[in-house]
PDB file of C-alpha atoms in Angstrom:
ATOM      1  CA  UNK A  20      46.019  21.952  -7.059  1.00 80.00           C
ATOM      2  CA  UNK A  21      44.147  25.234  -5.854  1.00 86.00           C
ATOM      3  CA  UNK A  22      42.422  25.515  -9.220  1.00 89.00           C
ATOM      4  CA  UNK A  23      41.164  21.950  -9.023  1.00 88.00           C
ATOM      5  CA  UNK A  24      39.822  22.441  -5.360  1.00 87.00           C
ATOM      6  CA  UNK A  25      38.066  25.497  -6.442  1.00 88.00           C
ATOM      7  CA  UNK A  26      36.403  23.796  -9.324  1.00 89.00           C
ATOM      8  CA  UNK A  27      35.300  21.025  -7.096  1.00 89.00           C
ATOM      9  CA  UNK A  28      33.743  23.566  -4.791  1.00 89.00           C
ATOM     10  CA  UNK A  29      32.080  25.170  -7.668  1.00 90.00           C
ATOM     11  CA  UNK A  30      30.750  21.978  -8.810  1.00 90.00           C
ATOM     12  CA  UNK A  31      29.357  21.207  -5.528  1.00 89.00           C
ATOM     13  CA  UNK A  32      27.672  24.624  -5.297  1.00 90.00           C
ATOM     14  CA  UNK A  33      26.058  24.021  -8.601  1.00 90.00           C
ATOM     15  CA  UNK A  34      24.957  20.499  -7.660  1.00 89.00           C
ATOM     16  CA  UNK A  35      23.568  21.908  -4.357  1.00 86.00           C
ATOM     17  CA  UNK A  36      21.624  24.603  -6.264  1.00 88.00           C
ATOM     18  CA  UNK A  37      20.175  21.993  -8.615  1.00 87.00           C
ATOM     19  CA  UNK A  38      19.033  19.811  -5.632  1.00 83.00           C
ATOM     20  CA  UNK A  39      17.436  22.732  -3.819  1.00 80.00           C
ATOM     21  CA  UNK A  40      15.470  23.715  -7.025  1.00 83.00           C
ATOM     22  CA  UNK A  41      14.259  19.935  -7.287  1.00 79.00           C
ATOM     23  CA  UNK A  42      12.998  20.120  -3.626  1.00 74.00           C
ATOM     24  CA  UNK A  43      11.268  23.314  -4.309  1.00 75.00           C
ATOM     25  CA  UNK A  44       9.631  21.905  -7.570  1.00 73.00           C
ATOM     26  CA  UNK A  45       8.500  18.655  -5.688  1.00 72.00           C
ATOM     27  CA  UNK A  46       7.315  20.408  -2.704  1.00 65.00           C
ATOM     28  CA  UNK A  47       3.637  20.649  -3.752  1.00 61.00           C
ATOM     29  CA  UNK A  48       3.492  16.995  -4.781  1.00 67.00           C
ATOM     30  CA  UNK A  49       5.076  16.044  -1.471  1.00 64.00           C
ATOM     31  CA  UNK A  50       2.516  18.119   0.260  1.00 59.00           C
ATOM     32  CA  UNK A  51      -0.306  16.758  -1.626  1.00 62.00           C
ATOM     33  CA  UNK A  52       0.729  13.181  -0.959  1.00 65.00           C
ATOM     34  CA  UNK A  53       1.348  13.817   2.730  1.00 62.00           C
ATOM     35  CA  UNK A  54      -1.952  15.592   3.305  1.00 58.00           C
ATOM     36  CA  UNK A  55      -3.792  13.024   1.418  1.00 61.00           C
ATOM     37  CA  UNK A  56      -2.187  10.144   3.154  1.00 59.00           C
ATOM     38  CA  UNK A  57      -2.889  11.761   6.401  1.00 56.00           C
ATOM     39  CA  UNK A  58      -6.417  12.700   5.492  1.00 59.00           C
ATOM     40  CA  UNK A  59      -8.870  10.320   7.166  1.00 66.00           C
ATOM     41  CA  UNK A  60     -11.708  11.172   4.559  1.00 82.00           C
ATOM     42  CA  UNK A  61     -12.204   8.540   1.863  1.00 90.00           C
ATOM     43  CA  UNK A  62     -13.559   9.725  -1.446  1.00 92.00           C
ATOM     44  CA  UNK A  63     -15.794   8.165  -4.227  1.00 93.00           C
ATOM     45  CA  UNK A  64     -14.126   6.544  -7.100  1.00 95.00           C
ATOM     46  CA  UNK A  65     -15.815   9.542  -9.385  1.00 94.00           C
ATOM     47  CA  UNK A  66     -13.934  12.053  -7.098  1.00 91.00           C
ATOM     48  CA  UNK A  67     -10.664  10.001  -7.688  1.00 91.00           C
ATOM     49  CA  UNK A  68     -11.093  10.482 -11.286  1.00 92.00           C
ATOM     50  CA  UNK A  69     -11.370  14.257 -10.841  1.00 89.00           C
ATOM     51  CA  UNK A  70      -8.367  14.220  -8.846  1.00 84.00           C
ATOM     52  CA  UNK A  71      -6.550  12.154 -11.520  1.00 85.00           C
ATOM     53  CA  UNK A  72      -7.803  14.602 -14.185  1.00 85.00           C
ATOM     54  CA  UNK A  73      -6.714  17.674 -12.256  1.00 82.00           C
ATOM     55  CA  UNK A  74      -3.186  16.268 -12.527  1.00 77.00           C
ATOM     56  CA  UNK A  75      -3.135  16.006 -16.212  1.00 81.00           C
ATOM     57  CA  UNK A  76      -4.668  12.556 -17.045  1.00 85.00           C
ATOM     58  CA  UNK A  77      -7.810  12.416 -19.112  1.00 90.00           C
ATOM     59  CA  UNK A  78     -10.001   9.950 -17.434  1.00 91.00           C
ATOM     60  CA  UNK A  79     -13.679   9.997 -16.340  1.00 93.00           C
ATOM     61  CA  UNK A  80     -15.539   8.127 -13.377  1.00 93.00           C
ATOM     62  CA  UNK A  81     -16.867   5.349 -15.659  1.00 95.00           C
ATOM     63  CA  UNK A  82     -13.662   4.671 -17.342  1.00 95.00           C
ATOM     64  CA  UNK A  83     -11.876   4.733 -14.067  1.00 96.00           C
ATOM     65  CA  UNK A  84     -14.167   2.065 -12.751  1.00 95.00           C
ATOM     66  CA  UNK A  85     -13.552  -0.051 -15.840  1.00 95.00           C
ATOM     67  CA  UNK A  86      -9.851   0.401 -15.305  1.00 95.00           C
ATOM     68  CA  UNK A  87     -10.032  -0.595 -11.521  1.00 96.00           C
ATOM     69  CA  UNK A  88     -12.014  -3.764 -12.630  1.00 95.00           C
ATOM     70  CA  UNK A  89      -9.622  -4.560 -15.406  1.00 94.00           C
ATOM     71  CA  UNK A  90      -6.632  -4.353 -13.147  1.00 95.00           C
ATOM     72  CA  UNK A  91      -8.016  -6.353 -10.200  1.00 95.00           C
ATOM     73  CA  UNK A  92      -8.914  -3.633  -7.778  1.00 96.00           C
ATOM     74  CA  UNK A  93     -12.794  -4.035  -8.045  1.00 96.00           C
ATOM     75  CA  UNK A  94     -14.732  -7.215  -8.505  1.00 94.00           C
ATOM     76  CA  UNK A  95     -15.620  -7.487 -12.098  1.00 90.00           C
ATOM     77  CA  UNK A  96     -18.259 -10.430 -11.825  1.00 86.00           C
ATOM     78  CA  UNK A  97     -21.577  -8.916 -12.781  1.00 81.00           C
ATOM     79  CA  UNK A  98     -24.962 -10.098 -11.278  1.00 73.00           C
ATOM     80  CA  UNK A  99     -23.571 -10.566  -7.753  1.00 75.00           C
ATOM     81  CA  UNK A 100     -23.868  -8.142  -4.899  1.00 79.00           C
ATOM     82  CA  UNK A 101     -19.935  -7.804  -4.915  1.00 87.00           C
ATOM     83  CA  UNK A 102     -19.885  -6.190  -8.252  1.00 90.00           C
ATOM     84  CA  UNK A 103     -17.559  -3.086  -8.194  1.00 92.00           C
ATOM     85  CA  UNK A 104     -16.627  -3.793  -4.530  1.00 94.00           C
ATOM     86  CA  UNK A 105     -12.927  -3.776  -3.913  1.00 96.00           C
ATOM     87  CA  UNK A 106     -11.198  -7.060  -4.264  1.00 94.00           C
ATOM     88  CA  UNK A 107      -9.609  -8.740  -1.189  1.00 94.00           C
ATOM     89  CA  UNK A 108      -6.118  -7.559  -2.522  1.00 94.00           C
ATOM     90  CA  UNK A 109      -6.973  -3.911  -2.707  1.00 95.00           C
ATOM     91  CA  UNK A 110      -8.632  -4.152   0.748  1.00 95.00           C
ATOM     92  CA  UNK A 111      -5.530  -5.696   2.281  1.00 95.00           C
ATOM     93  CA  UNK A 112      -3.443  -3.041   0.631  1.00 94.00           C
ATOM     94  CA  UNK A 113      -5.621  -0.362   2.284  1.00 93.00           C
ATOM     95  CA  UNK A 114      -6.880   1.201  -1.045  1.00 95.00           C
ATOM     96  CA  UNK A 115     -10.543   1.001  -0.384  1.00 96.00           C
ATOM     97  CA  UNK A 116     -13.118   1.020   2.455  1.00 93.00           C
ATOM     98  CA  UNK A 117     -16.819   0.023   2.168  1.00 94.00           C
ATOM     99  CA  UNK A 118     -19.429   2.372   3.376  1.00 93.00           C
ATOM    100  CA  UNK A 119     -22.628   0.673   4.322  1.00 92.00           C
ATOM    101  CA  UNK A 120     -25.915   2.870   4.362  1.00 92.00           C
ATOM    102  CA  UNK A 121     -29.144   1.233   5.552  1.00 92.00           C
ATOM    103  CA  UNK A 122     -32.056   2.484   3.383  1.00 92.00           C
ATOM    104  CA  UNK A 123     -35.555   2.314   4.870  1.00 92.00           C
ATOM    105  CA  UNK A 124     -38.117   1.947   2.091  1.00 91.00           C
ATOM    106  CA  UNK A 125     -41.683   3.260   1.841  1.00 93.00           C
ATOM    107  CA  UNK A 126     -43.250  -0.296   2.582  1.00 94.00           C
ATOM    108  CA  UNK A 127     -41.127  -0.413   5.667  1.00 90.00           C
ATOM    109  CA  UNK A 128     -38.304  -2.841   4.706  1.00 91.00           C
ATOM    110  CA  UNK A 129     -34.822  -2.129   4.650  1.00 92.00           C
ATOM    111  CA  UNK A 130     -31.854  -2.735   2.380  1.00 90.00           C
ATOM    112  CA  UNK A 131     -28.077  -1.970   2.618  1.00 90.00           C
ATOM    113  CA  UNK A 132     -26.351  -0.046   0.163  1.00 89.00           C
ATOM    114  CA  UNK A 133     -22.723  -0.559  -0.004  1.00 91.00           C
ATOM    115  CA  UNK A 134     -20.256   2.047  -1.671  1.00 93.00           C
ATOM    116  CA  UNK A 135     -16.699   1.563  -2.329  1.00 95.00           C
ATOM    117  CA  UNK A 136     -14.628   4.623  -1.251  1.00 95.00           C
ATOM    118  CA  UNK A 137     -11.011   5.284  -1.775  1.00 95.00           C
ATOM    119  CA  UNK A 138      -8.867   5.827   1.210  1.00 92.00           C
ATOM    120  CA  UNK A 139      -6.219   8.512   1.591  1.00 87.00           C
ATOM    121  CA  UNK A 140      -3.513   5.839   1.001  1.00 88.00           C
ATOM    122  CA  UNK A 141      -5.525   4.655  -2.063  1.00 91.00           C
ATOM    123  CA  UNK A 142      -5.736   8.231  -3.581  1.00 89.00           C
ATOM    124  CA  UNK A 143      -1.969   8.769  -3.429  1.00 85.00           C
ATOM    125  CA  UNK A 144      -1.459   5.021  -4.800  1.00 89.00           C
ATOM    126  CA  UNK A 145      -3.725   5.587  -7.826  1.00 90.00           C
ATOM    127  CA  UNK A 146      -2.830   9.202  -8.555  1.00 85.00           C
ATOM    128  CA  UNK A 147       0.992   7.981  -8.602  1.00 82.00           C
ATOM    129  CA  UNK A 148       0.107   5.056 -10.740  1.00 86.00           C
ATOM    130  CA  UNK A 149      -1.633   7.296 -13.431  1.00 85.00           C
ATOM    131  CA  UNK A 150       0.939   9.888 -13.256  1.00 79.00           C
ATOM    132  CA  UNK A 151       3.991   7.498 -13.694  1.00 75.00           C
ATOM    133  CA  UNK A 152       2.373   5.310 -16.368  1.00 68.00           C
ATOM    134  CA  UNK A 153       2.719   6.265 -20.007  1.00 47.00           C
ATOM    135  CA  UNK A 154      -0.957   7.587 -20.965  1.00 44.00           C
TER     136      UNK A 154
END
């Protein structure tokens, strides 16, 4: 009975060490996710591609744009002002925001430039999506 109790204690200690090692191993990822989620700065899709590439997935900005359109995160209809803009679904998920910049041209008329930017929540969402899928 004493031997069984000691074996159980030993087993618990080994399991505890394994869990502690896992926590240490995951700490940088958790820290990254927390800092990005808390970050109030949104980034360009090209910068998101760099972020994903830094995490070991070979993708560039143009291919990421194509992937986002293909999977329904960005509008794929060409010719309209909505092309490459976030879909309703991705806006509702809080993955993107649209930055509008007013441009004054030489002849005096103005136009509005709209740029999709990936929110902190979106950055974590897409990095996780690419890291968990079989590439």
